[in-house]
Coordinates of N, CA, C and O in Angstrom, one line a residue:
M1 N 1.1 -1.3 0.4 CA 0.1 0.2 -0.1 C 1.1 1.1 -0.2 O 2.0 1.0 0.4
L2 N 0.1 2.3 -0.6 CA 1.0 3.5 -0.9 C 0.3 4.5 -0.1 O -1.0 4.7 -0.6
S3 N 1.0 5.7 0.4 CA 0.3 6.9 1.1 C 1.2 7.6 1.2 O 2.3 7.6 1.5
A4 N 0.8 8.5 0.8 CA 1.5 10.1 0.4 C 1.9 10.8 1.8 O 1.2 10.9 2.6
C5 N 2.9 11.2 2.0 CA 3.5 11.7 3.4 C 2.7 13.1 3.5 O 2.8 13.5 4.1
G6 N 3.2 14.0 2.4 CA 2.8 15.6 1.8 C 3.8 15.9 2.9 O 5.0 15.5 2.9
G7 N 3.1 16.9 3.9 CA 4.1 17.7 4.3 C 4.0 17.6 5.8 O 4.9 17.6 6.9
G8 N 2.9 16.4 5.9 CA 2.9 16.1 7.7 C 3.9 14.7 7.9 O 3.1 13.7 7.8
G9 N 4.9 14.8 8.4 CA 5.3 13.2 8.9 C 4.6 12.7 10.3 O 4.4 13.5 11.0
G10 N 5.2 11.8 9.7 CA 4.7 10.5 11.1 C 5.4 11.1 12.6 O 6.5 11.1 12.6
G11 N 5.1 10.5 13.6 CA 5.5 10.4 14.9 C 6.8 9.1 15.0 O 6.5 8.7 14.1
G12 N 7.8 9.4 15.8 CA 8.3 8.5 15.7 C 7.2 7.5 16.8 O 6.6 7.4 17.3
A13 N 8.2 6.1 16.5 CA 6.7 4.7 17.1 C 7.1 5.3 18.4 O 8.0 5.3 19.0
S14 N 5.9 4.9 19.2 CA 5.5 4.9 20.3 C 6.3 3.7 21.3 O 5.6 2.6 21.1
T15 N 7.0 3.7 22.0 CA 7.5 2.8 22.8 C 7.5 2.9 24.1 O 7.6 4.0 25.0
S16 N 7.2 2.1 25.4 CA 7.4 2.0 26.6 C 8.4 1.0 27.5 O 8.2 -0.2 26.6
S17 N 8.3 1.2 28.2 CA 9.5 0.0 28.8 C 9.5 0.1 30.4 O 9.1 1.2 31.3
S18 N 10.0 -1.3 31.0 CA 9.9 -1.3 32.2 C 11.6 -1.5 32.4 O 11.9 -1.9 31.5
S19 N 12.2 -1.8 33.7 CA 13.5 -2.0 34.2 C 13.7 -3.3 33.2 O 13.1 -4.0 33.8
G20 N 15.1 -3.2 32.7 CA 15.3 -4.7 32.0 C 14.7 -4.8 30.7 O 14.8 -5.8 30.2
T21 N 14.1 -3.7 30.3 CA 13.3 -4.0 28.8 C 13.8 -3.2 27.9 O 14.4 -1.8 28.5
A22 N 13.8 -3.5 26.4 CA 14.0 -2.5 25.4 C 12.8 -2.7 24.3 O 12.3 -3.9 24.3
S23 N 13.5 -1.4 23.7 CA 12.4 -1.9 22.1 C 13.0 -0.7 21.4 O 13.9 -0.1 21.3
I24 N 12.8 -1.5 20.3 CA 13.3 -0.9 19.0 C 11.9 -0.3 17.5 O 11.3 -1.2 17.7
G25 N 12.2 1.2 17.6 CA 11.0 1.7 16.8 C 11.4 2.6 15.8 O 12.3 3.0 16.0
G26 N 10.6 2.3 15.0 CA 10.9 3.8 13.8 C 9.6 4.1 13.2 O 8.5 3.6 12.9
T27 N 10.3 4.6 11.9 CA 9.6 4.8 10.7 C 9.7 4.1 9.4 O 11.1 4.4 9.3
G28 N 9.2 3.5 8.6 CA 9.5 3.3 7.6 C 8.7 3.7 6.2 O 7.9 4.1 6.3
A29 N 9.7 4.8 5.0 CA 9.1 5.8 4.4 C 10.2 5.8 3.1 O 11.2 5.8 3.5
V30 N 9.4 6.1 2.1 CA 10.5 6.3 0.7 C 9.5 7.8 0.6 O 10.0 7.8 -1.2
G31 N 9.2 8.7 0.9 CA 8.9 9.6 0.6 C 7.1 9.5 0.5 O 6.4 10.5 0.3
A32 N 7.1 8.3 0.9 CA 5.6 8.0 1.3 C 5.8 6.8 2.1 O 6.8 6.2 2.5
Y33 N 4.7 7.1 3.2 CA 4.7 5.9 4.1 C 4.6 4.4 3.7 O 3.8 3.7 2.5
L34 N 5.7 3.5 4.4 CA 5.5 2.1 3.6 C 4.7 1.5 4.8 O 4.6 1.3 6.3
I35 N 3.3 1.2 4.1 CA 2.1 0.9 5.2 C 1.7 -0.4 5.0 O 1.7 -1.3 4.0
G36 N 1.5 -1.4 6.3 CA 1.6 -2.6 6.1 C 2.8 -3.7 5.6 O 2.5 -4.9 5.3
A37 N 3.7 -3.1 5.7 CA 5.1 -3.7 5.0 C 5.2 -4.5 6.8 O 5.5 -4.0 7.9
E38 N 6.1 -5.5 5.9 CA 7.0 -6.5 6.7 C 8.0 -6.0 7.4 O 8.8 -5.7 6.7
V39 N 8.5 -5.9 8.6 CA 9.6 -5.7 9.6 C 9.9 -6.1 10.1 O 9.6 -7.4 11.0
I40 N 11.5 -6.8 9.7 CA 12.2 -8.0 10.5 C 13.4 -7.1 11.2 O 13.9 -6.7 10.7
V41 N 13.3 -7.3 12.7 CA 14.8 -7.1 13.5 C 15.6 -8.5 14.1 O 15.0 -9.5 14.7
K42 N 17.0 -8.4 13.2 CA 17.9 -9.5 13.7 C 18.9 -8.9 14.7 O 19.3 -7.9 14.5
D43 N 19.3 -9.7 15.3 CA 20.6 -9.8 16.3 C 21.8 -10.3 15.4 O 22.1 -10.4 14.3
S44 N 23.1 -9.8 15.9 CA 24.5 -10.2 15.3 C 24.4 -12.2 15.0 O 25.9 -12.7 14.4
T45 N 23.4 -12.8 15.8 CA 23.5 -13.8 15.7 C 22.7 -14.6 14.8 O 22.1 -16.0 14.6
G46 N 21.7 -14.0 14.7 CA 20.9 -14.2 12.9 C 19.6 -14.7 13.8 O 18.2 -14.7 13.1
A47 N 19.9 -14.2 15.5 CA 18.3 -14.5 16.0 C 17.1 -13.3 15.9 O 17.6 -12.0 15.8
T48 N 16.2 -13.7 15.5 CA 15.0 -12.7 15.2 C 14.4 -12.2 16.7 O 14.1 -12.7 17.7
V49 N 14.7 -10.9 16.7 CA 14.2 -10.4 17.7 C 12.8 -9.9 17.6 O 11.9 -10.3 18.5
A50 N 12.3 -9.7 16.6 CA 10.9 -9.3 16.3 C 10.6 -9.4 14.9 O 11.0 -9.3 13.8
T51 N 9.1 -9.8 14.7 CA 8.4 -9.6 13.4 C 7.1 -9.0 13.6 O 6.7 -9.4 14.4
T52 N 7.1 -7.7 12.7 CA 5.7 -6.9 13.0 C 5.5 -6.1 11.5 O 6.2 -6.5 10.4
T53 N 4.5 -5.3 11.9 CA 4.6 -4.5 10.3 C 3.9 -3.3 10.4 O 3.8 -3.0 12.0
T54 N 4.2 -2.3 9.6 CA 4.4 -0.8 9.7 C 2.5 -0.5 9.9 O 1.7 -1.0 9.1
G55 N 2.4 0.6 10.6 CA 1.2 1.2 10.8 C 0.8 2.3 10.0 O 1.5 2.1 8.7
A56 N -0.9 2.7 9.4 CA -1.0 3.6 8.6 C 0.1 4.7 8.6 O 0.3 5.5 7.8
D57 N 1.0 5.4 9.5 CA 1.8 6.5 9.3 C 3.2 6.0 9.2 O 4.5 6.9 9.4
G58 N 3.3 4.7 8.9 CA 4.7 4.0 8.8 C 5.7 3.5 9.9 O 6.7 2.7 9.6
T59 N 4.8 3.7 10.9 CA 5.7 3.3 12.1 C 5.8 2.1 12.5 O 4.6 1.2 12.1
Y60 N 6.6 1.7 13.4 CA 6.7 0.0 13.8 C 7.3 0.0 14.9 O 8.2 1.3 15.3
S61 N 7.0 -0.8 15.7 CA 8.2 -1.2 17.0 C 7.7 -2.8 17.1 O 7.3 -3.6 17.1
T62 N 9.2 -2.9 18.0 CA 9.0 -4.5 18.2 C 8.4 -4.5 19.5 O 8.5 -5.5 19.8
G63 N 8.0 -3.4 20.7 CA 7.7 -4.3 21.6 C 8.5 -4.3 22.3 O 9.6 -4.3 21.9
N64 N 8.6 -4.4 23.5 CA 9.5 -4.6 24.5 C 10.0 -6.3 24.8 O 9.2 -6.5 24.2
F65 N 11.4 -5.8 24.7 CA 12.4 -7.4 25.1 C 13.1 -7.0 25.7 O 13.5 -6.1 26.1
N66 N 13.6 -8.3 26.1 CA 15.0 -8.1 27.4 C 16.0 -8.6 26.4 O 16.7 -8.8 25.7
P67 N 17.2 -7.1 26.5 CA 17.9 -6.9 25.9 C 19.7 -7.7 25.8 O 20.0 -8.1 24.9
A68 N 19.1 -8.4 27.2 CA 20.1 -9.3 27.5 C 20.1 -10.6 26.6 O 21.2 -11.2 26.6
S69 N 19.0 -10.9 26.4 CA 18.4 -11.9 25.3 C 19.2 -11.9 24.0 O 19.3 -12.6 23.4
F70 N 19.6 -11.1 23.6 CA 20.4 -10.5 22.2 C 21.7 -10.0 21.9 O 22.0 -9.4 23.0
T71 N 22.4 -9.9 21.2 CA 23.7 -9.5 20.7 C 23.7 -8.3 19.7 O 23.1 -9.1 18.6
P72 N 24.1 -7.1 19.9 CA 24.2 -6.1 19.3 C 25.7 -6.5 18.5 O 26.2 -7.6 18.5
P73 N 25.3 -6.0 16.8 CA 24.4 -5.0 16.4 C 23.1 -6.0 15.6 O 23.0 -6.7 15.7
F74 N 22.2 -4.8 15.5 CA 21.0 -5.2 14.9 C 20.9 -4.5 13.5 O 21.0 -3.8 13.4
V75 N 19.9 -5.4 12.8 CA 19.9 -5.1 11.5 C 18.1 -5.1 11.5 O 17.8 -5.9 11.8
V76 N 17.7 -4.0 10.8 CA 16.3 -4.1 10.7 C 15.9 -3.7 8.9 O 16.4 -3.2 8.5
T77 N 15.0 -4.7 8.8 CA 14.9 -4.6 7.3 C 13.3 -4.7 7.2 O 12.7 -5.3 7.8
I78 N 12.8 -4.0 6.0 CA 11.4 -3.9 5.9 C 11.2 -4.2 4.8 O 11.8 -4.0 3.3
N79 N 9.8 -4.8 4.4 CA 9.5 -5.2 3.2 C 8.1 -4.7 2.6 O 7.0 -5.1 3.3
G80 N 8.1 -4.1 1.9 CA 6.9 -3.6 1.3 C 6.5 -3.0 -0.1 O 7.6 -3.3 -0.7
T81 N 5.3 -2.3 -0.4 CA 5.4 -2.3 -1.5 C 4.8 -0.6 -1.8 O 4.4 0.1 -1.3
V82 N 5.3 -0.3 -2.8 CA 5.1 1.2 -3.4 C 4.8 0.8 -4.7 O 5.3 1.1 -5.8
G83 N 3.4 1.8 -4.9 CA 2.8 1.4 -6.2 C 2.8 0.3 -6.3 O 2.3 -0.6 -5.8
T84 N 3.3 0.2 -7.6 CA 3.3 -1.6 -7.9 C 5.1 -2.3 -8.1 O 4.8 -3.3 -8.3
S85 N 5.4 -1.3 -7.5 CA 7.0 -2.2 -7.5 C 7.3 -2.3 -5.9 O 6.6 -1.5 -4.5
S86 N 7.8 -3.2 -5.6 CA 8.9 -4.0 -4.3 C 9.6 -3.1 -3.7 O 10.8 -3.0 -4.2
E87 N 9.8 -2.8 -2.5 CA 10.4 -2.1 -1.8 C 11.5 -3.0 -0.8 O 10.5 -3.9 0.3
T88 N 12.4 -3.0 -0.9 CA 13.2 -3.8 0.3 C 14.5 -2.6 1.2 O 15.4 -2.6 0.2
L89 N 14.3 -2.3 2.3 CA 15.4 -1.5 2.4 C 15.5 -1.6 4.1 O 14.7 -2.3 5.3
V90 N 16.7 -1.4 4.4 CA 17.7 -2.2 5.4 C 18.1 -1.1 6.6 O 18.4 0.3 5.7
S91 N 18.5 -0.9 7.7 CA 18.8 0.1 8.5 C 19.6 -0.9 9.7 O 19.4 -1.6 10.0
V92 N 20.3 0.2 10.4 CA 21.1 -1.1 11.5 C 20.9 -0.2 12.6 O 21.0 1.2 13.0
L93 N 20.8 -0.8 14.1 CA 21.3 -0.4 15.1 C 23.0 -0.8 15.9 O 22.8 -2.7 16.0
A94 N 23.9 -0.4 16.0 CA 25.4 -0.7 16.7 C 25.1 -1.6 17.9 O 26.0 -2.6 18.3
T95 N 24.6 -0.7 18.6 CA 24.5 -0.6 20.3 C 23.7 -1.8 21.0 O 22.2 -2.1 20.1
T96 N 23.6 -2.0 22.2 CA 22.6 -2.6 22.9 C 21.3 -1.2 22.7 O 21.4 -0.2 23.2
P97 N 20.0 -1.7 22.0 CA 18.9 -1.1 22.3 C 18.2 -0.8 23.8 O 18.5 -0.8 24.9
T98 N 17.9 0.8 24.1 CA 17.1 1.3 25.1 C 16.0 0.9 25.2 O 15.3 0.4 24.3
A99 N 15.2 1.6 26.5 CA 13.7 1.5 25.9 C 13.2 2.0 24.8 O 12.0 1.9 24.8
N100 N 13.6 3.0 24.1 CA 12.7 3.6 23.1 C 13.9 4.2 21.8 O 13.9 5.2 21.6
S101 N 14.3 2.8 21.3 CA 15.6 3.3 20.4 C 15.1 3.3 19.1 O 13.4 2.7 18.9
V102 N 15.2 4.5 18.3 CA 14.8 5.1 17.4 C 15.9 4.2 15.9 O 16.7 4.4 16.1
V103 N 15.4 3.7 15.1 CA 15.6 3.1 14.1 C 15.1 3.7 12.5 O 13.9 2.7 12.4
N104 N 14.9 4.4 12.1 CA 14.7 4.6 10.7 C 14.6 3.6 9.8 O 15.9 3.3 9.4
V105 N 13.9 3.4 8.6 CA 14.1 2.4 7.7 C 13.7 3.3 6.5 O 12.5 3.1 6.1
T106 N 14.1 3.9 5.4 CA 14.3 4.5 4.6 C 15.2 4.4 3.3 O 16.4 3.5 3.5
P107 N 15.4 5.1 2.3 CA 16.5 4.9 1.4 C 17.4 5.4 1.8 O 18.7 4.8 1.3
V108 N 17.3 6.4 3.0 CA 19.1 6.8 3.0 C 19.6 5.8 3.7 O 20.7 5.9 3.7
T109 N 18.6 5.0 4.6 CA 19.3 4.5 6.1 C 19.9 2.9 5.1 O 21.1 2.5 5.4
N110 N 19.4 2.8 3.7 CA 19.5 1.9 2.8 C 20.9 1.8 2.1 O 21.8 1.6 2.8
A111 N 20.8 3.1 1.9 CA 22.5 3.5 1.3 C 23.6 3.4 2.4 O 24.6 3.1 2.3
I112 N 23.1 4.0 3.6 CA 24.1 4.1 4.8 C 24.4 2.5 5.4 O 25.5 2.3 5.2
S113 N 23.6 1.6 4.9 CA 24.0 0.4 5.2 C 24.6 -0.3 4.2 O 25.5 -1.4 4.2
A114 N 24.5 0.0 2.7 CA 25.1 -0.5 1.8 C 26.9 0.0 2.0 O 27.6 -0.4 1.6
F115 N 26.7 0.9 2.1 CA 27.9 1.4 2.6 C 29.3 0.5 3.9 O 30.2 0.2 3.6
L116 N 28.1 -0.2 4.7 CA 28.9 -0.9 5.6 C 28.9 -2.3 5.0 O 29.6 -3.3 5.9
S117 N 28.4 -2.5 4.2 CA 28.0 -3.9 3.6 C 29.8 -4.6 3.0 O 29.8 -3.3 2.3
S118 N 30.2 -5.2 3.4 CA 31.5 -5.7 2.2 C 31.2 -6.2 1.3 O 32.0 -5.8 0.4
T119 N 29.9 -6.2 0.5 CA 29.5 -6.4 -1.0 C 29.1 -5.6 -1.3 O 28.7 -5.5 -2.5
G120 N 28.5 -4.4 -0.8 CA 28.1 -3.5 -1.2 C 26.7 -3.7 -1.2 O 25.4 -3.0 -1.4
N121 N 25.9 -4.9 -0.9 CA 24.2 -5.0 -0.9 C 23.9 -4.9 0.4 O 24.2 -5.9 1.4
P122 N 23.1 -3.8 0.5 CA 22.6 -3.8 2.3 C 21.8 -5.0 2.6 O 21.9 -5.1 3.9
L123 N 21.0 -5.5 1.8 CA 20.5 -6.9 2.3 C 21.5 -7.9 2.9 O 20.9 -8.8 3.9
D124 N 22.8 -7.8 2.5 CA 23.5 -8.8 3.0 C 23.9 -8.6 4.5 O 24.4 -9.5 5.3
L125 N 23.6 -7.5 4.8 CA 23.7 -7.4 6.4 C 22.9 -7.9 7.1 O 23.5 -8.6 8.1
Q126 N 22.0 -8.5 7.0 CA 20.8 -9.4 7.4 C 21.2 -10.9 7.1 O 21.4 -12.2 8.0
T127 N 21.1 -11.4 5.7 CA 21.5 -12.4 5.4 C 22.7 -13.2 5.5 O 22.7 -14.5 5.5
N128 N 23.5 -12.4 5.9 CA 25.0 -12.7 6.3 C 25.5 -12.4 7.5 O 26.6 -12.1 7.4
I129 N 24.6 -12.0 8.2 CA 24.9 -11.2 9.8 C 26.3 -11.6 10.4 O 26.9 -10.9 10.9
G130 N 26.4 -13.0 10.3 CA 27.4 -13.8 10.8 C 28.7 -13.3 10.6 O 29.7 -13.1 11.4
S131 N 29.1 -12.7 9.3 CA 30.4 -12.3 8.9 C 30.3 -11.0 8.3 O 31.4 -10.2 9.0
E132 N 29.3 -10.2 8.5 CA 29.0 -9.1 8.4 C 28.8 -7.8 9.6 O 29.2 -6.7 10.0
K133 N 28.5 -8.7 10.7 CA 28.5 -7.7 12.0 C 29.7 -7.3 12.4 O 29.3 -6.0 13.2
T134 N 30.7 -7.2 12.1 CA 32.0 -7.0 12.2 C 32.2 -5.5 11.6 O 32.9 -4.4 12.3
N135 N 31.7 -5.4 10.5 CA 31.0 -4.1 9.8 C 30.4 -3.1 10.4 O 30.3 -2.0 10.1
I136 N 29.1 -3.6 11.2 CA 28.2 -2.6 11.5 C 28.7 -2.1 13.6 O 28.2 -2.5 14.4
T137 N 30.0 -1.5 13.3 CA 30.3 -1.2 14.8 C 30.0 0.8 14.9 O 29.5 1.4 14.0
S138 N 29.2 0.8 16.1 CA 29.5 2.1 16.0 C 30.3 3.3 15.9 O 29.8 4.3 15.1
A139 N 31.3 3.3 15.4 CA 32.3 3.9 14.8 C 32.0 4.2 13.3 O 32.1 5.0 12.5
A140 N 31.7 2.9 12.6 CA 31.7 2.5 11.5 C 30.2 3.1 10.8 O 29.4 3.8 9.8
V141 N 29.0 2.9 12.0 CA 27.6 3.7 12.0 C 27.6 4.8 11.7 O 26.8 5.9 10.8
I142 N 28.8 6.2 12.9 CA 28.7 6.8 12.6 C 29.4 7.8 11.6 O 28.7 8.6 11.2
A143 N 30.2 7.2 11.1 CA 31.4 7.6 10.2 C 30.3 7.8 8.7 O 30.6 8.5 7.7
A144 N 29.4 6.6 8.5 CA 28.5 6.4 7.6 C 27.4 7.0 7.2 O 27.4 8.0 6.8
E145 N 27.0 7.5 8.6 CA 25.4 8.2 8.6 C 26.3 9.9 8.4 O 25.4 10.3 7.9
T146 N 27.4 9.7 9.1 CA 27.7 11.4 9.0 C 27.9 11.6 7.3 O 28.0 12.9 7.2
A147 N 29.0 10.8 6.7 CA 29.5 11.0 5.1 C 28.0 11.5 4.4 O 28.2 12.0 3.7
Y148 N 27.2 10.5 4.9 CA 25.7 10.6 3.9 C 25.0 12.3 4.5 O 24.7 12.7 3.5
R149 N 25.2 12.2 5.7 CA 24.6 13.7 6.3 C 25.2 14.7 5.4 O 24.9 16.0 5.1
N150 N 26.8 14.6 5.7 CA 27.5 15.9 4.7 C 27.1 16.0 3.0 O 26.8 17.2 3.2
V151 N 27.0 15.0 2.9 CA 26.2 14.8 1.0 C 25.2 15.4 1.2 O 25.0 16.3 0.1
L152 N 24.4 15.3 2.2 CA 23.0 15.8 1.6 C 22.5 17.3 2.8 O 21.4 17.8 2.5
A153 N 23.7 17.8 3.4 CA 23.7 18.9 4.0 C 22.8 20.4 3.5 O 22.0 20.8 4.2
A154 N 23.2 20.7 2.2 CA 22.7 21.5 1.4 C 21.0 21.4 1.1 O 20.4 22.5 1.4
N155 N 20.6 20.4 0.6 CA 19.2 19.8 0.9 C 18.6 19.9 2.2 O 17.8 20.1 1.9
M156 N 19.2 19.2 3.1 CA 18.7 19.4 4.6 C 18.5 20.5 4.9 O 17.5 21.2 5.5
T157 N 19.1 21.3 5.0 CA 19.5 23.2 5.1 C 18.2 23.6 4.4 O 17.4 24.5 4.9
A158 N 18.1 23.9 2.9 CA 17.2 24.0 2.2 C 15.7 23.9 2.5 O 15.2 24.6 2.4
I159 N 15.3 22.5 3.4 CA 14.2 22.6 3.3 C 13.7 22.8 4.8 O 12.8 22.4 5.4
G160 N 14.8 23.7 5.5 CA 14.8 23.8 7.1 C 15.1 22.4 8.0 O 14.5 22.8 9.1
L161 N 15.6 21.6 7.9 CA 16.0 20.7 8.6 C 17.4 20.8 8.9 O 18.3 20.9 8.2
P162 N 17.6 20.6 10.3 CA 19.1 20.8 11.0 C 19.9 19.7 10.2 O 20.0 18.7 10.1
A163 N 21.2 20.4 9.9 CA 22.2 19.8 9.2 C 22.9 18.7 9.9 O 23.3 18.0 10.2
T164 N 22.3 18.6 11.1 CA 23.0 17.8 12.2 C 22.3 17.0 12.6 O 21.9 15.9 13.7
T165 N 20.7 17.1 12.1 CA 19.7 15.4 11.9 C 20.5 14.2 11.9 O 21.0 14.2 10.7
N166 N 20.2 12.9 12.8 CA 21.1 12.0 12.0 C 19.9 11.6 11.3 O 18.5 11.1 12.0
L167 N 20.0 10.8 10.4 CA 19.4 10.4 9.4 C 18.6 8.5 10.2 O 18.0 8.0 9.2
I168 N 19.2 7.9 10.7 CA 19.2 7.1 10.7 C 17.9 6.9 12.6 O 16.7 6.4 12.4
S169 N 18.5 7.8 13.3 CA 18.0 7.6 14.9 C 17.0 9.5 15.2 O 16.9 9.2 16.3
A170 N 17.0 9.7 14.6 CA 16.0 11.3 14.4 C 14.6 11.1 14.8 O 14.1 9.8 14.3
T171 N 13.6 11.3 15.5 CA 12.3 11.0 15.6 C 11.8 11.6 14.1 O 12.3 12.5 13.8
Y172 N 11.3 10.8 13.9 CA 10.6 11.3 12.1 C 9.6 12.3 12.2 O 8.8 12.6 13.3
S173 N 9.7 13.1 11.1 CA 9.1 14.8 11.3 C 8.9 14.8 10.2 O 9.4 14.3 8.4
A174 N 8.2 16.1 10.0 CA 7.8 16.6 8.4 C 9.0 17.0 7.8 O 8.9 16.8 6.4
D175 N 9.7 17.6 8.2 CA 11.0 17.9 7.8 C 11.8 16.4 6.8 O 12.4 16.7 5.8
L176 N 12.1 15.7 7.9 CA 13.1 14.6 7.0 C 11.9 13.7 6.2 O 12.5 13.1 4.9
D177 N 10.5 14.1 6.4 CA 9.8 13.6 4.9 C 9.7 14.6 3.9 O 10.0 13.7 3.0
K178 N 9.8 15.6 4.4 CA 10.1 16.2 3.1 C 11.3 16.1 2.3 O 11.6 16.6 0.9
L179 N 12.7 15.9 3.3 CA 13.9 15.2 2.6 C 13.9 14.0 1.6 O 14.2 14.0 0.4
L180 N 12.7 13.2 1.9 CA 12.7 11.5 1.1 C 11.9 12.5 0.0 O 11.8 11.7 -1.1
D181 N 11.0 13.3 -0.3 CA 10.1 13.9 -1.4 C 11.0 14.5 -2.0 O 10.4 14.6 -3.2
N182 N 12.0 15.0 -1.8 CA 12.9 16.0 -2.7 C 14.2 15.1 -3.1 O 14.4 15.2 -4.0
V183 N 14.5 14.6 -2.2 CA 15.8 13.6 -2.5 C 15.4 12.1 -3.2 O 14.5 11.0 -2.1
R184 N 15.7 11.7 -4.4 CA 16.3 10.3 -4.8 C 17.3 9.2 -4.4 O 17.8 9.7 -5.1
I185 N 17.7 8.2 -3.8 CA 18.2 7.7 -3.3 C 18.1 6.1 -4.1 O 17.2 5.3 -3.4
E186 N 18.7 5.5 -4.7 CA 18.6 4.0 -5.0 C 20.1 3.4 -4.8 O 21.1 3.8 -5.3
V187 N 19.7 2.2 -4.6 CA 21.4 1.0 -4.3 C 20.8 0.1 -5.3 O 19.8 -0.5 -4.9
T188 N 22.3 -0.1 -6.0 CA 21.9 -1.7 -6.5 C 22.2 -2.7 -6.1 O 23.4 -2.8 -4.8
P189 N 22.1 -3.7 -6.2 CA 22.7 -5.3 -5.2 C 24.5 -5.2 -5.5 O 25.0 -5.4 -4.4
S190 N 25.1 -4.3 -6.2 CA 26.4 -4.2 -6.4 C 27.1 -3.3 -5.0 O 27.9 -3.5 -5.3
G191 N 26.1 -2.5 -5.2 CA 26.7 -1.2 -3.9 C 26.5 0.0 -4.6 O 26.8 1.2 -4.0
A192 N 26.4 0.4 -6.2 CA 26.1 1.4 -6.5 C 25.4 2.2 -6.3 O 23.9 1.9 -5.8
V193 N 25.4 3.5 -6.0 CA 24.2 4.6 -5.3 C 24.1 5.5 -5.9 O 25.0 6.3 -6.6
S194 N 23.1 5.9 -6.3 CA 22.5 7.3 -7.3 C 21.8 8.0 -6.5 O 20.7 7.5 -5.9
M195 N 22.4 9.0 -6.9 CA 21.2 10.3 -6.1 C 21.0 11.4 -6.7 O 21.7 11.8 -7.5
S196 N 19.6 12.3 -6.7 CA 19.0 12.9 -7.4 C 18.2 14.0 -6.6 O 17.6 13.2 -5.9
T197 N 18.1 14.9 -7.0 CA 16.9 16.0 -6.4 C 16.0 15.8 -7.4 O 16.2 15.2 -8.7
I198 N 14.6 16.0 -6.9 CA 13.2 16.2 -7.5 C 13.5 16.9 -9.1 O 13.1 16.9 -10.2
A199 N 14.4 18.1 -8.9 CA 14.5 19.1 -9.6 C 15.9 18.3 -10.2 O 16.1 19.9 -11.8
G200 N 16.3 17.6 -10.5 CA 17.3 16.9 -11.0 C 19.0 17.3 -10.8 O 19.7 16.8 -11.2

C-alpha cells in the first residue's frame, strides 16, 4: 500500500518499557509511508528479535524485549510495496537498544547500510550477519551516517531540516519526510548508489 506523506511526517514509534526491557521502533518511508510492510529485526547471531508490520503512518515497534537475550549489532529490514513495485530497505543499530531506540528505515538508511556491507548489498547485512556483523560497529555507523549527512547537508538546510539531524535515529518529522520527498536515492545489489533531487 502507498500513502503520500505530504507535508506532515508521522511521529516516531511510541514505545514504553520497564526495568530491564528495551524496544526498537521507527518509521519506514520512501517519500511516502510504507504501510502494512513486513519488518524483521535480527541481532548479530541471526536470532529474530521481532517480526511486525508498519502502521498507517509507517511506524513500527518491536514491543518490549529483554536486551540481554540478544547481541548487538541489530539489522532492521522492511519489505513493502510502493505503487506496483516492491521495496526492501535496511537500517542498523550498532549498540544495545534502550527503552525507546529509534531506527528509521528509508532509502537513506539503505544507502548507509550499503556503505557498511562488505559486498555493497545492504540486504547482506541481514542474510550474512555472521560475517557482516564486524562491519556494523558504532564507529562505522557514525562514519557512514555522517558521510551521507554531509552529502545531503545543503538539501537538508534548504528544507529547514537541521544539518545535525541523525538520518537513522532522529524522531521522524515533517522536515525529514520532506527530504525523502525531494531526494531520490537508489542502491543496486552491487552497492552502486545514485542520488538526485526532484529538480534533477
